[in-house]
PDB file of C-alpha atoms in Angstrom:
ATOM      1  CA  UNK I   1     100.756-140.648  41.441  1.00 59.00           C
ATOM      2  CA  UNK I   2     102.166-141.405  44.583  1.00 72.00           C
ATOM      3  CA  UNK I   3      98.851-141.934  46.201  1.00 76.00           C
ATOM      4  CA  UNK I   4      98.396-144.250  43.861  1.00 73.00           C
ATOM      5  CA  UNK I   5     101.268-146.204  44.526  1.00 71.00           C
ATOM      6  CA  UNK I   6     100.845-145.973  47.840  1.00 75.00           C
ATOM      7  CA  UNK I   7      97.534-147.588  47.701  1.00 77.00           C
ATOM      8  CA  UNK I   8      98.646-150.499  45.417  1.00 80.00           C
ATOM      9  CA  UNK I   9     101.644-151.413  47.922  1.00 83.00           C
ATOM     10  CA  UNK I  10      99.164-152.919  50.126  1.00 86.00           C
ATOM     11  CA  UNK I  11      97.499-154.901  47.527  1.00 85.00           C
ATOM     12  CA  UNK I  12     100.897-155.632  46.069  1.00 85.00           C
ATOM     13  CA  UNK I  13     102.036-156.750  49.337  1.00 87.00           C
ATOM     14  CA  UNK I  14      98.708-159.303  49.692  1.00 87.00           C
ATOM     15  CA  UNK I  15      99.377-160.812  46.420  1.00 87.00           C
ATOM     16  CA  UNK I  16     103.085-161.614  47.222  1.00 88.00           C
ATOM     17  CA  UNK I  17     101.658-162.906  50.552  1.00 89.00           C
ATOM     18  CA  UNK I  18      99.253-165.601  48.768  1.00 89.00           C
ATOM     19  CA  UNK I  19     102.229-166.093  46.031  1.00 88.00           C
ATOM     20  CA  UNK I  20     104.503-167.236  48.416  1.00 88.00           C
ATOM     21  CA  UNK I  21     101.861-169.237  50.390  1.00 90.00           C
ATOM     22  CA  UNK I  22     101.262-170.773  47.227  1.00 90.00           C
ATOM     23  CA  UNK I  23     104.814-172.046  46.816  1.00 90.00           C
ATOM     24  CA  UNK I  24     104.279-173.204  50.539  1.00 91.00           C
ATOM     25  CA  UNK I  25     101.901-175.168  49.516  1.00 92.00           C
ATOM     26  CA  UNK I  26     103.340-176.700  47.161  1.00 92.00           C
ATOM     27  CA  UNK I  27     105.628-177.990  49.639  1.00 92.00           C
ATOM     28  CA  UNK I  28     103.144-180.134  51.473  1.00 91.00           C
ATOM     29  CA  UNK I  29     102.927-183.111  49.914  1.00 91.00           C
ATOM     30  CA  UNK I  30     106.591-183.781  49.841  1.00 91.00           C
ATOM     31  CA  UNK I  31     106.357-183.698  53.426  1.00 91.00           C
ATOM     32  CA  UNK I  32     103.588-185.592  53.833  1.00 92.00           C
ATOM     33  CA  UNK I  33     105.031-188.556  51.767  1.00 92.00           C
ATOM     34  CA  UNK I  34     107.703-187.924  54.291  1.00 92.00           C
ATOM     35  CA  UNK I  35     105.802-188.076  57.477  1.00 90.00           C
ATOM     36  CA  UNK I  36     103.995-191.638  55.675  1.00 91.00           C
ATOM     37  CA  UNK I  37     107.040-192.862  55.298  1.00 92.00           C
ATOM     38  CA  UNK I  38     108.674-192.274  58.792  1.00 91.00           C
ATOM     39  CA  UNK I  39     105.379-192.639  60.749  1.00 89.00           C
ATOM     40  CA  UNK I  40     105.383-196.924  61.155  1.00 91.00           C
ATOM     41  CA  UNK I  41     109.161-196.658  62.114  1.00 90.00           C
ATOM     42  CA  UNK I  42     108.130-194.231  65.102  1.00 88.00           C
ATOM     43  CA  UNK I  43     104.932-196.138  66.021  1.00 90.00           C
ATOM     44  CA  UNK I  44     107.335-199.666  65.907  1.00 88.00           C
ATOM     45  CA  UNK I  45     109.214-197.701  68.776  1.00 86.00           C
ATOM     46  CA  UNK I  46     106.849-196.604  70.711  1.00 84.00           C
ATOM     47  CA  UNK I  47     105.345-199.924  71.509  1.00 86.00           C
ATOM     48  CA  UNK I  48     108.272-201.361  71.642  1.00 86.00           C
ATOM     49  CA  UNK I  49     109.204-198.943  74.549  1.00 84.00           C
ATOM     50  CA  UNK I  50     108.858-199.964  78.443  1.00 84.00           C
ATOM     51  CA  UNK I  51     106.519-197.861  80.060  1.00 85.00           C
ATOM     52  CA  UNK I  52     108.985-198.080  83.276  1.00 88.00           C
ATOM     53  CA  UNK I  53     111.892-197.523  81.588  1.00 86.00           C
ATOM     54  CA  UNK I  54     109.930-194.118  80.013  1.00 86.00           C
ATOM     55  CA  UNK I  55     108.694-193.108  83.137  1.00 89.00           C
ATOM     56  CA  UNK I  56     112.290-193.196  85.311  1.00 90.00           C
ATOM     57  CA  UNK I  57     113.512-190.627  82.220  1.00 90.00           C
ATOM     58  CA  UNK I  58     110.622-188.338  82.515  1.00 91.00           C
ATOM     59  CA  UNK I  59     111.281-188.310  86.697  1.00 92.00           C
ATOM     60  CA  UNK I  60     114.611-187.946  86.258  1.00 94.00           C
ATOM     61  CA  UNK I  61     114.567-185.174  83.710  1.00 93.00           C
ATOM     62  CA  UNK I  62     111.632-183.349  86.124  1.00 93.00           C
ATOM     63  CA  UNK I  63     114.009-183.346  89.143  1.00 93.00           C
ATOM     64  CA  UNK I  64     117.067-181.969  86.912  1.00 93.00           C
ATOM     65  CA  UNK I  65     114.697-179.604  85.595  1.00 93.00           C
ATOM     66  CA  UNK I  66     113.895-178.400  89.272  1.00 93.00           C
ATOM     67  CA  UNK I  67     117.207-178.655  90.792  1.00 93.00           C
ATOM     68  CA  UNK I  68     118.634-175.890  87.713  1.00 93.00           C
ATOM     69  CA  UNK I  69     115.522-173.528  88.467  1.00 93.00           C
ATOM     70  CA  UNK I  70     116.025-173.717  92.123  1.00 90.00           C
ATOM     71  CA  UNK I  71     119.938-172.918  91.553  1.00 88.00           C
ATOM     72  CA  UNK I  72     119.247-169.816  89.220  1.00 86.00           C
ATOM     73  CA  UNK I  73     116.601-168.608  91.229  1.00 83.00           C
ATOM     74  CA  UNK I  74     119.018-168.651  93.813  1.00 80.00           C
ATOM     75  CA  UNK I  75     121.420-166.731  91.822  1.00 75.00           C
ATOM     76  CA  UNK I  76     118.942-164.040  90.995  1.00 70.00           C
ATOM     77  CA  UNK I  77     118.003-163.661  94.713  1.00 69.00           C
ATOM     78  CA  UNK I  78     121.562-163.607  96.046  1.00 67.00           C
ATOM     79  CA  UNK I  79     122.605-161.179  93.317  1.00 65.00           C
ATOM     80  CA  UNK I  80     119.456-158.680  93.750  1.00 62.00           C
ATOM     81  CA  UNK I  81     121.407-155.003  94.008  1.00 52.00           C
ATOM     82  CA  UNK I  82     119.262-153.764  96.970  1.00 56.00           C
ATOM     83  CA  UNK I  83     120.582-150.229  96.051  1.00 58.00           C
ATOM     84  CA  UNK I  84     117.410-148.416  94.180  1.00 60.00           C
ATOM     85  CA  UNK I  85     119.055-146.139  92.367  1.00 66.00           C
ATOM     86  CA  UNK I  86     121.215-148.801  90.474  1.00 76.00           C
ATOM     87  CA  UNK I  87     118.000-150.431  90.034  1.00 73.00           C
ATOM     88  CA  UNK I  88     116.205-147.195  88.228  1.00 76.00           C
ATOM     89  CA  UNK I  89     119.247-146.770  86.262  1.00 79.00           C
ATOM     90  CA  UNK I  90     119.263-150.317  85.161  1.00 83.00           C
ATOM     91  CA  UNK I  91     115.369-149.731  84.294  1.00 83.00           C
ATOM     92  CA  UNK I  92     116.107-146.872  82.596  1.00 84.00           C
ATOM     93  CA  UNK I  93     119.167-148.454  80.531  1.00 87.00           C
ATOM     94  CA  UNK I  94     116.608-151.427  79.761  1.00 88.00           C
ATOM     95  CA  UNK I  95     113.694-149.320  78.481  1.00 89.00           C
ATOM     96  CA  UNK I  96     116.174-147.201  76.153  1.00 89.00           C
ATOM     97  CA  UNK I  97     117.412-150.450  75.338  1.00 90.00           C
ATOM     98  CA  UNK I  98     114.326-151.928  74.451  1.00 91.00           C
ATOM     99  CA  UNK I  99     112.998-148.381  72.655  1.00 91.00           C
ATOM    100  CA  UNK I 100     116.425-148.888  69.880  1.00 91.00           C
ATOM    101  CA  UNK I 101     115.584-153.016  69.308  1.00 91.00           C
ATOM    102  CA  UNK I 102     111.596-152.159  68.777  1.00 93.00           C
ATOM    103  CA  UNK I 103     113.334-149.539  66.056  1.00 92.00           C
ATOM    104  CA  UNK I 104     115.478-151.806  64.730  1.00 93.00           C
ATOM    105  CA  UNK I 105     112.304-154.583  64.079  1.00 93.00           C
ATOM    106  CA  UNK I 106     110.146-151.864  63.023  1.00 93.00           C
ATOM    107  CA  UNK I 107     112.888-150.798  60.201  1.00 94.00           C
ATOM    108  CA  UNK I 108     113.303-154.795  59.338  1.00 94.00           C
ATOM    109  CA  UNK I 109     109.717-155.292  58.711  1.00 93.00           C
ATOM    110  CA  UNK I 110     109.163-152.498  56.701  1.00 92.00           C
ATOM    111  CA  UNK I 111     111.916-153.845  54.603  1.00 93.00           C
ATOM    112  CA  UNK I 112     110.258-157.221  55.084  1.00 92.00           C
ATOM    113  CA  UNK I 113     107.381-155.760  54.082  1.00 91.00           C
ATOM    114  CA  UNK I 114     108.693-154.058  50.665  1.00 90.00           C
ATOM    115  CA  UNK I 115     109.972-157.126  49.558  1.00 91.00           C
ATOM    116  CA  UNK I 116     106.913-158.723  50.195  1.00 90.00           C
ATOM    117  CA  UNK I 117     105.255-155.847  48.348  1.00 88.00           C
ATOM    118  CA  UNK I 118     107.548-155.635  45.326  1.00 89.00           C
ATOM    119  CA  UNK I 119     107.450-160.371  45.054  1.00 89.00           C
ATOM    120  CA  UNK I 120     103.492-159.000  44.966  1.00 87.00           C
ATOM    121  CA  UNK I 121     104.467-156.593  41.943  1.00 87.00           C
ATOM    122  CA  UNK I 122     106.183-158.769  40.040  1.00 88.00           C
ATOM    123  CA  UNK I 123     103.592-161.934  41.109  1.00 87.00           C
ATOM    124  CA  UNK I 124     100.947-159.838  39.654  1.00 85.00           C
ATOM    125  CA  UNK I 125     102.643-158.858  36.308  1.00 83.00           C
ATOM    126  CA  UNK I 126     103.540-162.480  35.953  1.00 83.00           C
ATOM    127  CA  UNK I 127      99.707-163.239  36.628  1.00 82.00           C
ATOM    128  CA  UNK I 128      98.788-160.577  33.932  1.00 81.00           C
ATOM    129  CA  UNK I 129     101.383-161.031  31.357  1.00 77.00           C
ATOM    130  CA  UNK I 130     102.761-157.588  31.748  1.00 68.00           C
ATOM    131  CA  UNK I 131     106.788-158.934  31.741  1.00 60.00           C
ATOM    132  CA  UNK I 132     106.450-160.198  28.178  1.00 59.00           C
ATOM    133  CA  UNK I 133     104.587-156.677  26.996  1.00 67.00           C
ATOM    134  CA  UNK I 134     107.199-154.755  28.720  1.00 65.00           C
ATOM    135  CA  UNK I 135     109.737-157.012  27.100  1.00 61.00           C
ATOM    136  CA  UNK I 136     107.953-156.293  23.614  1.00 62.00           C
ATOM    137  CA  UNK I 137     107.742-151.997  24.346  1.00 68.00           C
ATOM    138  CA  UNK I 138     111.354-151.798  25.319  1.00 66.00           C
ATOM    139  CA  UNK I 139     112.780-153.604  22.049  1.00 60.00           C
ATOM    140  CA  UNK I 140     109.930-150.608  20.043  1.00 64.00           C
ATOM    141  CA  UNK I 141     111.675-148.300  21.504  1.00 66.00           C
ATOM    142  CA  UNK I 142     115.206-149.596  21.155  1.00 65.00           C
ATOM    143  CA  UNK I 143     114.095-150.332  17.334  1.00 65.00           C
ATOM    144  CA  UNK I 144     111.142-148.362  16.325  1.00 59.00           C
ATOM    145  CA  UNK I 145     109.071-149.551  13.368  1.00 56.00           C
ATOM    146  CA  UNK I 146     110.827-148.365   9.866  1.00 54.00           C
ATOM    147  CA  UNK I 147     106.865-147.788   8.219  1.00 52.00           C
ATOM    148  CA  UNK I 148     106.703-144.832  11.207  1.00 51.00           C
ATOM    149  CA  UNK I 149     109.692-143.440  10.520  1.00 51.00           C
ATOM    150  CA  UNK I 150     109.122-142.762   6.785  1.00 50.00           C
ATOM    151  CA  UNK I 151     108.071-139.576   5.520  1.00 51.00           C
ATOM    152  CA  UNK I 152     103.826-138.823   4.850  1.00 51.00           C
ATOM    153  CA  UNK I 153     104.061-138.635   0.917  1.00 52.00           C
ATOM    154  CA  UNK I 154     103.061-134.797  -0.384  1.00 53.00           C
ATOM    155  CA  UNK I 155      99.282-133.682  -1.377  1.00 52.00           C
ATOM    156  CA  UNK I 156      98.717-132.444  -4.585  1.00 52.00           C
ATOM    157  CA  UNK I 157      97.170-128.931  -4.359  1.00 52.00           C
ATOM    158  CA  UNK I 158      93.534-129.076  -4.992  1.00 50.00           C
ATOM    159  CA  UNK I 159      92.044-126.945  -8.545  1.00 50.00           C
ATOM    160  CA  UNK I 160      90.349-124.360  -6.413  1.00 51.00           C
ATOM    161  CA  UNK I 161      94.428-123.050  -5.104  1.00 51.00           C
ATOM    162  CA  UNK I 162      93.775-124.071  -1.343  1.00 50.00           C
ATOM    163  CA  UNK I 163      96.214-126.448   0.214  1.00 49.00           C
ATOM    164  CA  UNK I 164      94.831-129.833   0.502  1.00 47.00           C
ATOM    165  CA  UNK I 165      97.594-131.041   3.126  1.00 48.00           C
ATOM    166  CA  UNK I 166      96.100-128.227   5.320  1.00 48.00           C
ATOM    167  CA  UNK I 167      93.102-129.519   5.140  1.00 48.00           C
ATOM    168  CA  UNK I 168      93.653-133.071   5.619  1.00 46.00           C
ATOM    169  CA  UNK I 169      95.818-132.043   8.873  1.00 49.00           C
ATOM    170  CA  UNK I 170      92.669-130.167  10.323  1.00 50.00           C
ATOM    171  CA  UNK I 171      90.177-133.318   9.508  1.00 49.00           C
ATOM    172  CA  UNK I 172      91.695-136.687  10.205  1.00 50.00           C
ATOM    173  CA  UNK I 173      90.273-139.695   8.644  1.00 51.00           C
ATOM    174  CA  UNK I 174      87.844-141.871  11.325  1.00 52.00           C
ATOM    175  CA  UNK I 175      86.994-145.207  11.087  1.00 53.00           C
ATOM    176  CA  UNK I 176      83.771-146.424  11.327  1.00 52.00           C
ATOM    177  CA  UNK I 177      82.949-149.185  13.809  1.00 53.00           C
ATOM    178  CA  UNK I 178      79.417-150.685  14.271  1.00 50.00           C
ATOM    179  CA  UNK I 179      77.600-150.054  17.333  1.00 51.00           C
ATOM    180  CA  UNK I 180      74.758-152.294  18.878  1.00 53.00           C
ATOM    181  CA  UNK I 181      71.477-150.626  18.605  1.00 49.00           C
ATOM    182  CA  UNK I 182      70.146-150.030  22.206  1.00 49.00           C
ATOM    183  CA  UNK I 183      68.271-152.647  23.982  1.00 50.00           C
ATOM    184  CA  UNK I 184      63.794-151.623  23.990  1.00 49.00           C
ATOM    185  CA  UNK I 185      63.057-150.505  27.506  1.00 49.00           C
ATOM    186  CA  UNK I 186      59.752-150.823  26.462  1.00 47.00           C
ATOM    187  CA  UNK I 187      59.074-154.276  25.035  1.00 47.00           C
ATOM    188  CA  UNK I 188      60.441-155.132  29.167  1.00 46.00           C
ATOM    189  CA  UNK I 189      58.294-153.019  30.260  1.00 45.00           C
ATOM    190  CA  UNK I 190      55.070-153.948  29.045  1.00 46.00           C
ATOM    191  CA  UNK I 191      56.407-157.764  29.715  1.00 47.00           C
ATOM    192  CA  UNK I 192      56.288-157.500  32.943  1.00 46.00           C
ATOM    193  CA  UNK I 193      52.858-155.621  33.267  1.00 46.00           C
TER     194      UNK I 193
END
């Protein structure tokens, strides 16, 4: 059985994928109607914009820009420990580092993952009906049926002094249901011919 499940998680985990991109979806035209009704307000401002005045903030943001990357690189250079076996420790301390926080994500998206798989689960039982039968067989079980609970009424013994209740125990009553007679092979046969 656990094979079983085990296979099923991965479907499980596709369906709660597309359920939730469903309810993504369902998202988008909200924010569409939103983008409509903000676009002409941010079109108005762009053309109402001086192309100087937008170019002097774009320089001026570029040479900021450079001036802070030219200051931390500087940092980083001045700061270099030339001593290589602080350096190897300090690799070593990093990889270690980085071994525990690819644990720690690999342990989050399996969880990820199982909730993904069991949204899938339920997403497919929802699809299928299955909540509302499982509803229906835990309130049989909690109050089974009174007609299954009474006692079968006794057989009278039959003339020749042989139990009839034995009997009827070893030969259950079947029901009869119709069955389609088989298509002709033959008639398709010679059709074709």
């Amino acid at each position: 059985m656990a094979i079983i499940d085990e296979l099923r998680t991965p479907l499980y985990f596709a369906a709660g994928t597309a359920d939730l991109a469903v309810q993504q979806a369902k998202k988008v035209p909200g924010l569409i109607e939103q983008l409509a009704a903000e676009a002409p307000a941010r079109i108005e401002a762009v053309r109402n914009a001086d192309p100087k005045a937008v170019q002097e903030k774009v320089t001026a943001q570029a040479k900021e820009a450079q001036a802070t990357v030219q200051s931390k690189l500087a940092d980083v250079v001045g700061g270099l420990d030339t001593d290589l076996k602080k350096l190897g420790e300090t690799a070593q301390d990093l990889a270690l580092r980085g071994v525990g926080v690819a644990a720690e994500y690999a342990v989050k998206a399996r969880e990820k993952y199982e909730e993904v798989a069991a949204h899938g689960e339920e997403a497919v039982r929802a699809w299928r009906g299955e909540a509302a039968e499982e509803i229906v067989e835990i309130a049989v079980v909690v109050e089974p049926d009174e007609s299954k609970t009474e006692e079968p009424e006794p057989v009278p013994a039959s003339a020749d002094g042989s139990d009839a209740s034995v009997e009827a125990k070893k030969a259950p009553a079947r029901k009869t249901t119709a069955r389609k007679a088989p298509a002709k092979k033959a008639t398709v046969a010679a059709e074709k011919e």
